[in-house]
Short mmCIF file of C-alpha atoms and ligand atoms in Angstrom, two decimals:
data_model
loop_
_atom_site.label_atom_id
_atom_site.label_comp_id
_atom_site.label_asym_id
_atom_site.label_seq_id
_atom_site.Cartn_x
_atom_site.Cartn_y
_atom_site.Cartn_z
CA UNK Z 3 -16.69 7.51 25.14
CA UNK Z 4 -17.79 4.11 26.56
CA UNK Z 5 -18.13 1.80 23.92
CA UNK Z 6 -20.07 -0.85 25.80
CA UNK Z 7 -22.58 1.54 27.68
CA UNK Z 8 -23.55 3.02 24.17
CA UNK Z 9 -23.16 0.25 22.33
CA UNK Z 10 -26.63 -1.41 24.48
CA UNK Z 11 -29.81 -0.10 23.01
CA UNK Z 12 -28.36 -0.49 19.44
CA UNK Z 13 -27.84 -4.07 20.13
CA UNK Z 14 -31.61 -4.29 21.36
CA UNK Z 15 -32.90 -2.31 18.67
CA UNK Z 16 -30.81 -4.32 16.55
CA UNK Z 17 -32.22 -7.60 17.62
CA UNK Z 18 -36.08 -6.17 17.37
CA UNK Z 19 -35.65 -5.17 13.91
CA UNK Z 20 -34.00 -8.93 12.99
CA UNK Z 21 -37.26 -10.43 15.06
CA UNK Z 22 -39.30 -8.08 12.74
CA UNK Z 23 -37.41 -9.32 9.33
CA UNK Z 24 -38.06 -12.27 10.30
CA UNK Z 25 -41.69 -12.06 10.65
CA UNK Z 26 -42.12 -10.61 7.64
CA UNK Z 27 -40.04 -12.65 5.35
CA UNK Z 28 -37.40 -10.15 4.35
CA UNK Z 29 -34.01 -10.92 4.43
CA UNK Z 30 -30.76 -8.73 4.19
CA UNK Z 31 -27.26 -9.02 3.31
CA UNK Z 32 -24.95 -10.47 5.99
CA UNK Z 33 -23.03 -7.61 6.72
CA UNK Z 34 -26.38 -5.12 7.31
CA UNK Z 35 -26.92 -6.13 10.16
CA UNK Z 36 -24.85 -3.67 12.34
CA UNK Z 37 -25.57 -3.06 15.68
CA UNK Z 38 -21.98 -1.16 16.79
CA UNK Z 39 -22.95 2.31 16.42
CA UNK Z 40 -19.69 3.67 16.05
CA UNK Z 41 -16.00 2.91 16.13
CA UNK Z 42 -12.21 4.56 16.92
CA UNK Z 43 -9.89 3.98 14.20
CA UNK Z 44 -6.58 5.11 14.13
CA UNK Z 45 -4.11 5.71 11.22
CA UNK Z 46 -0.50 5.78 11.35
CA UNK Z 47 0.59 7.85 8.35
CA UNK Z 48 3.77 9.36 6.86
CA UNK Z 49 2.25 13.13 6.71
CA UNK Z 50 5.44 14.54 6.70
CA UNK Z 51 8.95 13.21 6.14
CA UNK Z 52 10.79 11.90 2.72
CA UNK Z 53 7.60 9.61 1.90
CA UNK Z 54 4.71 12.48 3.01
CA UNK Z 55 2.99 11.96 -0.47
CA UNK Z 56 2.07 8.40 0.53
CA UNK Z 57 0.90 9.89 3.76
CA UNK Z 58 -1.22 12.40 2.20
CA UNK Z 59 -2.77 10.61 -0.29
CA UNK Z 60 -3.85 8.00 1.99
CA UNK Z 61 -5.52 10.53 4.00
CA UNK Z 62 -7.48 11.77 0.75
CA UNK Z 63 -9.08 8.21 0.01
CA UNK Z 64 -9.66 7.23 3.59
CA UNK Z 65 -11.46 11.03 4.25
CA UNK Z 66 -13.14 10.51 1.12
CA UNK Z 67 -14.23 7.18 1.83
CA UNK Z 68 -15.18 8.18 5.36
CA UNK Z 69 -17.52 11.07 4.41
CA UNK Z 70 -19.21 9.30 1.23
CA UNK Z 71 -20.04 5.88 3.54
CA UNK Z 72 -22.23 7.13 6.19
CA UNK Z 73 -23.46 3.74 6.90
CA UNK Z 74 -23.14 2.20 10.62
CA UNK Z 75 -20.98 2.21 12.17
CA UNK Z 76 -19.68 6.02 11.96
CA UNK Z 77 -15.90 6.04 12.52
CA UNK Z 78 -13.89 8.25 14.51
CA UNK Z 79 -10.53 8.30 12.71
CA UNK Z 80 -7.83 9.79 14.94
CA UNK Z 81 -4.52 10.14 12.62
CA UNK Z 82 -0.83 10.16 13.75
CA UNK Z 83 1.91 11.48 11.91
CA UNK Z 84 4.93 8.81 11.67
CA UNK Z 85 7.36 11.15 10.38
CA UNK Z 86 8.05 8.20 7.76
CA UNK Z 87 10.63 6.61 10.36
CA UNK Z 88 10.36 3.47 12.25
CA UNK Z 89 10.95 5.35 15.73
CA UNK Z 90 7.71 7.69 14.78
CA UNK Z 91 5.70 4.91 13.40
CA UNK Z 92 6.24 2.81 16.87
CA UNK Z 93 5.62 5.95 19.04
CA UNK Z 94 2.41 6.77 16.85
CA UNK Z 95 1.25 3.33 17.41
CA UNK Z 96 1.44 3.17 21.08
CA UNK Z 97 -0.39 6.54 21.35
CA UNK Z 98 -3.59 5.46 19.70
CA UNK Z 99 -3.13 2.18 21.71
CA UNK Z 100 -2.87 4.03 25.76
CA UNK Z 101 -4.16 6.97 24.94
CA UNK Z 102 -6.88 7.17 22.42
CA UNK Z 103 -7.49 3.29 23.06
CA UNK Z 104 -8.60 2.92 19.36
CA UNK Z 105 -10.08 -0.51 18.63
CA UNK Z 106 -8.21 -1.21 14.95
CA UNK Z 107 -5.35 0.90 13.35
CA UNK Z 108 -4.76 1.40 9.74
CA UNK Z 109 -0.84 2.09 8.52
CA UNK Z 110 2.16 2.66 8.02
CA UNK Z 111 3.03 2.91 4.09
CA UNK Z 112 6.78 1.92 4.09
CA UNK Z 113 7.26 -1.42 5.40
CA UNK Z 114 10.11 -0.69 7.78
CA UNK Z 115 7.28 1.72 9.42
CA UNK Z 116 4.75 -0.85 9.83
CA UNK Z 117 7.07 -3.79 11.36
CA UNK Z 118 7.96 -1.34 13.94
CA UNK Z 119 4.94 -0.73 14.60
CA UNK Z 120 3.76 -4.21 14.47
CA UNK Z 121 5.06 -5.29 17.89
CA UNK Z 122 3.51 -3.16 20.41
CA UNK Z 123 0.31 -3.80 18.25
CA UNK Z 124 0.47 -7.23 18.36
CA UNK Z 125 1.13 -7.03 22.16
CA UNK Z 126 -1.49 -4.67 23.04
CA UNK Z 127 -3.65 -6.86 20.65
CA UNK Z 128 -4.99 -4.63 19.16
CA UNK Z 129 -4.87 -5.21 15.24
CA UNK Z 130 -3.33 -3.28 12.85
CA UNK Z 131 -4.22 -3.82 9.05
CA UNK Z 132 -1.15 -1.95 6.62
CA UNK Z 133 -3.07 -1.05 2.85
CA UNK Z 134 0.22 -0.65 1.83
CA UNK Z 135 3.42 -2.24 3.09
CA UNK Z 136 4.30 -5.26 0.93
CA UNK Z 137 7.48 -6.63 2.61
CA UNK Z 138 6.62 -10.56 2.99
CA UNK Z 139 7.53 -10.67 6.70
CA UNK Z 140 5.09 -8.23 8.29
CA UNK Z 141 2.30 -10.53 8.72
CA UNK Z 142 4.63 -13.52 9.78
CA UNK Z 143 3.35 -15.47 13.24
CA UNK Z 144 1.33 -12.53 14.07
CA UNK Z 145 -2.25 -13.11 14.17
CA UNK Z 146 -3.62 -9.10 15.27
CA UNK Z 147 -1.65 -7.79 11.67
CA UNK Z 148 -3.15 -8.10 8.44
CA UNK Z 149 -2.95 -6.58 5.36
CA UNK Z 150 -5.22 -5.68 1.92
CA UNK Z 151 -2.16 -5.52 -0.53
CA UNK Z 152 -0.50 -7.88 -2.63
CA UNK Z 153 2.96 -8.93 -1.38
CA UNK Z 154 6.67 -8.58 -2.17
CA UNK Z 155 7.60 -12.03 -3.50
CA UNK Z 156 4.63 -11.63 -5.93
CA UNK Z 157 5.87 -7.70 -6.71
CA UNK Z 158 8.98 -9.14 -7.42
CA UNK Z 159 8.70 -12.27 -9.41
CA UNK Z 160 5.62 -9.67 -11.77
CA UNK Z 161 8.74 -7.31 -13.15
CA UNK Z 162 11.08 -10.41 -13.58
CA UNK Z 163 8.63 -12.15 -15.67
CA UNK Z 164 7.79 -8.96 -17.26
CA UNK Z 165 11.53 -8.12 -17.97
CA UNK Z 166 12.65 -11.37 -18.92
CA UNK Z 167 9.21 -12.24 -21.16
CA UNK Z 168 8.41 -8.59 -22.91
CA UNK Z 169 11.13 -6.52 -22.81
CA UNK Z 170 13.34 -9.66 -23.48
CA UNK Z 171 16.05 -8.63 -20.70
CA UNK Z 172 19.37 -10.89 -20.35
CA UNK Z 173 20.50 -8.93 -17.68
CA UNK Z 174 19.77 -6.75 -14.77
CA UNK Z 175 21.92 -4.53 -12.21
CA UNK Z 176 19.59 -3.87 -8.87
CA UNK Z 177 20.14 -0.87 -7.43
CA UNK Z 178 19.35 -1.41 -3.58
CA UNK Z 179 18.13 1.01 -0.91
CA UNK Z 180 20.10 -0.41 2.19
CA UNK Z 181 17.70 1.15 4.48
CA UNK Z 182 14.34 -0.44 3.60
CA UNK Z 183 13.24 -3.95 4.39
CA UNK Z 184 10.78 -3.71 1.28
CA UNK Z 185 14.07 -2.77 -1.18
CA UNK Z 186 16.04 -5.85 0.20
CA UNK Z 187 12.69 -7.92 0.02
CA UNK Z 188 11.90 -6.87 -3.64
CA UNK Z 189 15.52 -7.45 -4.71
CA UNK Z 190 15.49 -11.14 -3.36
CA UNK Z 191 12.37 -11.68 -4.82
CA UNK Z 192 13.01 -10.17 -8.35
CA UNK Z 193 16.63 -12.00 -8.47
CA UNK Z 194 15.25 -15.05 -8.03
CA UNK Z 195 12.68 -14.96 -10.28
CA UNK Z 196 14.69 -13.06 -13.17
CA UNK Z 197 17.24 -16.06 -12.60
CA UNK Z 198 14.39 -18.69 -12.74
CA UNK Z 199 13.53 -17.03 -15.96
CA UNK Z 200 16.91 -17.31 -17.31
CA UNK Z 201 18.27 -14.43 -17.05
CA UNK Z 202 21.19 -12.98 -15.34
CA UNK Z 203 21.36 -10.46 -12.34
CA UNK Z 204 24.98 -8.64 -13.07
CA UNK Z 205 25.28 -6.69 -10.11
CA UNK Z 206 23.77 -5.17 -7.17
CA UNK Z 207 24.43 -1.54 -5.90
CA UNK Z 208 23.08 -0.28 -2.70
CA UNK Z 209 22.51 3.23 -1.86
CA UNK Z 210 21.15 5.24 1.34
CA UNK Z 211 17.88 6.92 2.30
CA UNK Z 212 20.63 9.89 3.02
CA UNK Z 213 22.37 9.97 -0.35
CA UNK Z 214 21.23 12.88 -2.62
CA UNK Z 215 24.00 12.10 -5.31
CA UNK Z 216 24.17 8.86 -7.03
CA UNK Z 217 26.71 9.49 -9.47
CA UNK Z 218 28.97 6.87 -8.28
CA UNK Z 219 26.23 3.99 -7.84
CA UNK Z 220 25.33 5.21 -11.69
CA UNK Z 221 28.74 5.02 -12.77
CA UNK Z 222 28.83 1.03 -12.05
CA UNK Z 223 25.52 0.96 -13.79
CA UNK Z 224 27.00 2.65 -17.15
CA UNK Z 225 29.48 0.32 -17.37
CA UNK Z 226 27.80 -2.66 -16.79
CA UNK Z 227 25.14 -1.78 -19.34
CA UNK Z 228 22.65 -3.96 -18.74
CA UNK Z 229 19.41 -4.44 -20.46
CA UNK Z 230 17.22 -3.43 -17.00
CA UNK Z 231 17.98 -1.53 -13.80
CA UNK Z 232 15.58 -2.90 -11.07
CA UNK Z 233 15.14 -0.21 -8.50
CA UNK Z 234 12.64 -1.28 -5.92
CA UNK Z 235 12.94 1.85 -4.22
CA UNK Z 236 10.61 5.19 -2.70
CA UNK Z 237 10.37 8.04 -5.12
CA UNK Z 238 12.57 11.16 -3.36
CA UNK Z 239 15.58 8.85 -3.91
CA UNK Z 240 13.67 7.49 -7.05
CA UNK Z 241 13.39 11.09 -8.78
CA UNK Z 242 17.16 12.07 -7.94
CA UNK Z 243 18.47 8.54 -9.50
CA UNK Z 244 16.60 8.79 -12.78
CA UNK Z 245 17.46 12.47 -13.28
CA UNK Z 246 21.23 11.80 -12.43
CA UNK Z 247 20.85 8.55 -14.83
CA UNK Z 248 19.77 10.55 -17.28
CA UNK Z 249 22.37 13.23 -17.30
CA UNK Z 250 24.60 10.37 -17.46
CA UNK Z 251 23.36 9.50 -20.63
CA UNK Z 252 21.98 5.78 -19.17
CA UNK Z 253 20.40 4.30 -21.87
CA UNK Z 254 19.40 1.06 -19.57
CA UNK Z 255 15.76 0.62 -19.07
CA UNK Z 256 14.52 1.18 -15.51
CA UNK Z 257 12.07 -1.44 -14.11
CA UNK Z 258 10.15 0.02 -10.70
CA UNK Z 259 7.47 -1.29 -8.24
CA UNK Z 260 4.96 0.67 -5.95
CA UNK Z 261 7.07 3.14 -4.01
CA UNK Z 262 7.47 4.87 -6.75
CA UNK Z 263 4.33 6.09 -6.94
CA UNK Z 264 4.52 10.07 -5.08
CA UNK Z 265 3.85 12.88 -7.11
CA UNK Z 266 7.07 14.55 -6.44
CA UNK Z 267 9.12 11.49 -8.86
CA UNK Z 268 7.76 13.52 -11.58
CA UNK Z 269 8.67 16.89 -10.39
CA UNK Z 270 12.32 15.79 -9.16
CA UNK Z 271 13.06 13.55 -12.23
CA UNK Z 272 11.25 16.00 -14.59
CA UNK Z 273 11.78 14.21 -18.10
CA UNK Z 274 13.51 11.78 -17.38
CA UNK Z 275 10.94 10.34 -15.08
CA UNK Z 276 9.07 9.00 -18.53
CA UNK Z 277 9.69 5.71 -20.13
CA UNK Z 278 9.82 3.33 -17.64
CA UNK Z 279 7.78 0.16 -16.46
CA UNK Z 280 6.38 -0.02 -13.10
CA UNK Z 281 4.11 -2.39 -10.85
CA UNK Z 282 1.20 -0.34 -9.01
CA UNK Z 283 -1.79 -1.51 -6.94
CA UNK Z 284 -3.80 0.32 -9.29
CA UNK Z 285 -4.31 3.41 -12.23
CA UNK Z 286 -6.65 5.81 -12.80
CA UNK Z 287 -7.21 5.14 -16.35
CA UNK Z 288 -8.34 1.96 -15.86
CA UNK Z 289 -11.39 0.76 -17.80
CA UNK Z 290 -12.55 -1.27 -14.77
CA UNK Z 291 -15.92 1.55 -14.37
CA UNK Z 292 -15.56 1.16 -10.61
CA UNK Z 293 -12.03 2.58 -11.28
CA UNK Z 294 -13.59 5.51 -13.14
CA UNK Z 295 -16.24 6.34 -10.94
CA UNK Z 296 -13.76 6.45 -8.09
CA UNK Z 297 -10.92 8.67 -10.35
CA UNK Z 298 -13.86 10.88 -11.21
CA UNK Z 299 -14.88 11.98 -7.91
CA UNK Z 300 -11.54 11.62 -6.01
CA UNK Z 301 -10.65 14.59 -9.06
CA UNK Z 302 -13.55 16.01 -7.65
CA UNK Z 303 -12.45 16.39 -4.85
CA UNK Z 304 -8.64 17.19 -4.48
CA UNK Z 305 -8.41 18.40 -8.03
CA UNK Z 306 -6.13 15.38 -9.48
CA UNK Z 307 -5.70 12.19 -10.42
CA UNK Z 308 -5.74 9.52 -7.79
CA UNK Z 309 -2.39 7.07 -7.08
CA UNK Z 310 -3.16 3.66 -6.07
CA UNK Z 311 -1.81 4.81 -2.23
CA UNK Z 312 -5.40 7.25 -2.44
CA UNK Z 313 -6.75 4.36 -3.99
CA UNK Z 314 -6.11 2.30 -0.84
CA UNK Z 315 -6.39 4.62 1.45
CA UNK Z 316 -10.42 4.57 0.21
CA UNK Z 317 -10.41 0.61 -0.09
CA UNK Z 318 -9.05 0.20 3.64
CA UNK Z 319 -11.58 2.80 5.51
CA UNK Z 320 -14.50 1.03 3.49
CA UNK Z 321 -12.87 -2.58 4.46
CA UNK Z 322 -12.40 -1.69 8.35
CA UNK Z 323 -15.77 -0.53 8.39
CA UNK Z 324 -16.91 -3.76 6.52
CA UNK Z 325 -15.18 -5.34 9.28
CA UNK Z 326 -16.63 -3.85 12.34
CA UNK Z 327 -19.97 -4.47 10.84
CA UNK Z 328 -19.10 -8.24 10.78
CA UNK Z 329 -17.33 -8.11 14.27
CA UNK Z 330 -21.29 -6.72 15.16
CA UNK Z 331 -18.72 -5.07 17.76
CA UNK Z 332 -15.74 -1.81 18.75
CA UNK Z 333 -14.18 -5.34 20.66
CA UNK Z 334 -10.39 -5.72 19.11
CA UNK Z 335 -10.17 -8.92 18.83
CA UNK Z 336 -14.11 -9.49 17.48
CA UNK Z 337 -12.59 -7.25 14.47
CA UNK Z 338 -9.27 -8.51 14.20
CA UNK Z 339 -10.94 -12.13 13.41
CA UNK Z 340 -13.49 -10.13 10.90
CA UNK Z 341 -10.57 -8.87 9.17
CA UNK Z 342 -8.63 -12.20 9.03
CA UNK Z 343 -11.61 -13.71 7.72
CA UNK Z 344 -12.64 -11.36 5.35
CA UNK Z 345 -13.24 -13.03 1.72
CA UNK Z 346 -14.07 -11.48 -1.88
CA UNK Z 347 -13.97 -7.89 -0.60
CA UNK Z 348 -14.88 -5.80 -3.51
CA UNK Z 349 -12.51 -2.72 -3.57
CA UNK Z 350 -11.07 -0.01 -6.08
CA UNK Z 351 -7.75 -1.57 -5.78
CA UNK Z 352 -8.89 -5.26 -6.86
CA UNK Z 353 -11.18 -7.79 -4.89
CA UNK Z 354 -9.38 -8.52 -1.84
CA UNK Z 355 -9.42 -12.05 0.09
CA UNK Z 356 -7.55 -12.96 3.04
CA UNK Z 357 -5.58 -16.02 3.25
CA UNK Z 358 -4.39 -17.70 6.11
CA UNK Z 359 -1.23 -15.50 6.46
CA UNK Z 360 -3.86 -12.35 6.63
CA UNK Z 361 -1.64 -11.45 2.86
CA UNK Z 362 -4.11 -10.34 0.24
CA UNK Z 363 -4.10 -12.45 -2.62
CA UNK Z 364 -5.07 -9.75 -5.69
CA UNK Z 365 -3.87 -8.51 -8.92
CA UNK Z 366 -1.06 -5.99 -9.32
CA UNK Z 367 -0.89 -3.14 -12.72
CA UNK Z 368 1.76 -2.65 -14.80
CA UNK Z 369 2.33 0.50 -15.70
CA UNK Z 370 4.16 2.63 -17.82
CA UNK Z 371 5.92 6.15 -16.62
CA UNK Z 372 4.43 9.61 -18.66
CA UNK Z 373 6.82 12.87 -17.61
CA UNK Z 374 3.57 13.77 -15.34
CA UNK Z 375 1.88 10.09 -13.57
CA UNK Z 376 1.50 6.18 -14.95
CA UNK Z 377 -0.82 4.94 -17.27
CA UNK Z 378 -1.96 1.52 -17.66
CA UNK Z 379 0.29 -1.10 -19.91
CA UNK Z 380 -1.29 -4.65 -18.37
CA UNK Z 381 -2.40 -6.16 -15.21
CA UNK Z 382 -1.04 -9.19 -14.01
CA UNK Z 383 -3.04 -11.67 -11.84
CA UNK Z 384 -1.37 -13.98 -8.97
N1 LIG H 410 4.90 -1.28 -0.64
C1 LIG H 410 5.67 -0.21 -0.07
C2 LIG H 410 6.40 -0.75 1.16
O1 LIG H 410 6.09 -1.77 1.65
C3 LIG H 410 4.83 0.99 0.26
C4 LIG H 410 4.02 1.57 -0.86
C5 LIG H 410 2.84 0.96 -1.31
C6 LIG H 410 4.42 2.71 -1.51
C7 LIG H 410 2.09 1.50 -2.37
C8 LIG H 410 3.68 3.24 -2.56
C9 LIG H 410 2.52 2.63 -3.00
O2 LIG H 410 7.31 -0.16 1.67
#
């Protein structure tokens, strides 16, 4: 469809009913004013692949979102499978750029995903806004990507302040997954923050994306025996180490961050997958009642609880569509300044400024791991 052709009696219409307002002394919010009467938004998502579950539960909370908000201006979402690789993620992206000729794209998960994606984005300029990928480079020098999630060198520095100042850690082995940009990020960023803290980083193990048995990265970590294992890392490889740790008999304390956070950790790890401290974008049994109102009807729904990837998934089709209303426009680069100027954005997953890096600057959970999901233990402002 022609954007322009149908976006022209909406804009009149648009500008009679502002004319009539005005007459009679009403006045709305900013953002109700929209004349763009609809929008093509694609989503690059893991829907199948070692990191589906992020893939999948994104697509819950943005179809959720999508058919609760019937507001102007109605979105066509158009959704590409990545394969949760950095090849897929750059072929899905130049799709919905040449052939779909979307106007904003939501995605990837894993941050590898979304800087190869990032490029042909950035040179089609059309922007691309990741709810989840934390690694602190993807944003860097390029103006059409943004993002509505905290970022890695905060991640990083919350679980060394948390080991170091509760759990009253000494030392820490990292346990690296060589093939992820957000591992290596999150290991810089926790080292030098556990070290600022005092405390001592003992050793650091790497392991592969390809590795199903970890029995020889684990054997370092049993002899070291350090107060914390940091494992910044996605939960298929996530489930296998912590089982294999356990039969072990590990007795080190395992500190995680958000790609931990797919329902299969529980079932891979099984009990061993409880006990542990982990930083999330958000938990369903928050108090916060906007939390609960979401959990209840994303149960609803699907029939479980939400993660904080559903939970973002909802915040970024509700914050896209904010920004189209704002851009008063389907133009790319109208929305891709909304979105870099967006400010105080009230979502599930925190309230969500942009800063002038396009970063969100918001407040991450702490959890704690049950055999079956993560329940709250504190949240931790920037
Ligand atoms: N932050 C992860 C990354 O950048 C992706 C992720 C976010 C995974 C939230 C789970 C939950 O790779």
């Amino acid at each position: 469809m022609n954007h322009t052709l149908a976006r022209r009696p909406f804009l009149a219409l648009g500008a009679l009913s502002l004319a009539a307002l005005a007459v009679a002394g009403l006045s709305l919010p900013g953002s109700a004013f929209a004349v763009v009467n609809s929008v093509k938004v694609g989503a690059i998502l893991p829907l199948t692949g070692q990191t589906a579950n992020f893939g999948q539960d994104t697509l819950n909370g943005l179809k959720l979102a999508l058919e609760k908000d019937t507001s102007m201006p109605k979105v066509e979402l158009v959704v590409e499978d990545t394969l949760g690789t950095p090849a897929g993620s750059a072929t899905a992206v130049n799709k919905l750029i040449s052939t779909d000729k979307v106007s904003v794209i939501i995605g990837e998960v894993a941050s590898s995903n979304t800087i190869a994606a990032s490029a042909p984005a950035q040179n089609a300029k059309i922007p691309l806004m990741t709810h989840a990928s934390t690694n602190d480079s993807i944003t860097k020098g390029k103006d059409f990507i943004s993002r509505i999630c905290f970022i890695d060198s905060f991640q990083g520095e919350v679980m060394a302040k948390f080991a170091k100042g509760e759990l009253k850690a000494k030392t820490a082995v990292i346990l690296v997954d060589s093939d992820s940009d957000y591992s290596r990020g999150l290991r810089d960023s926790f080292k030098a923050a556990f070290t600022k803290e005092g405390g001592k980083v003992v050793e650091e193990i790497s392991y592969s994306q390809k590795d199903t048995d970890f029995k020889a990265q684990l054997m370092k970590v049993r002899k070291e025996k350090p107060d914390v294992v940091f494992l910044p890392g996605y939960y298929t490889q996530v489930g296998a180490i912590l089982r294999q740790s356990a039969e072990l008999k590990i007795k080190s304390k395992y500190l995680g961050t958000d790609g931990w956070s797919g329902e299969d950790l529980f079932k891979i790890a099984g009990p061993a997958s409880a006990g542990h401290y982990v930083s999330n974008h958000f938990v369903a049994d928050d108090k916060d009642p906007k939390v609960q109102a979401f959990a209840k009807e994303y149960q609803a729904k699907y029939g479980k609880v939400p993660s904080d990837m559903a939970a973002l998934g909802y915040d970024a089709a509700y914050f896209i569509k904010n920004a189209v209303r704002t851009a008063d426009s389907s133009d790319p680069t109208k929305i891709k300044d909304a979105i870099n100027g967006t400010k105080n954005f009230q979502g599930i997953t925190g309230t969500i400024s942009l800063d002038a890096n396009r970063n969100a600057i918001k407040s991450a959970v702490v959890t704690k791991t049950t055999t079956t999901g993560f329940v709250f233990h504190a949240r931790v402002n920037p």
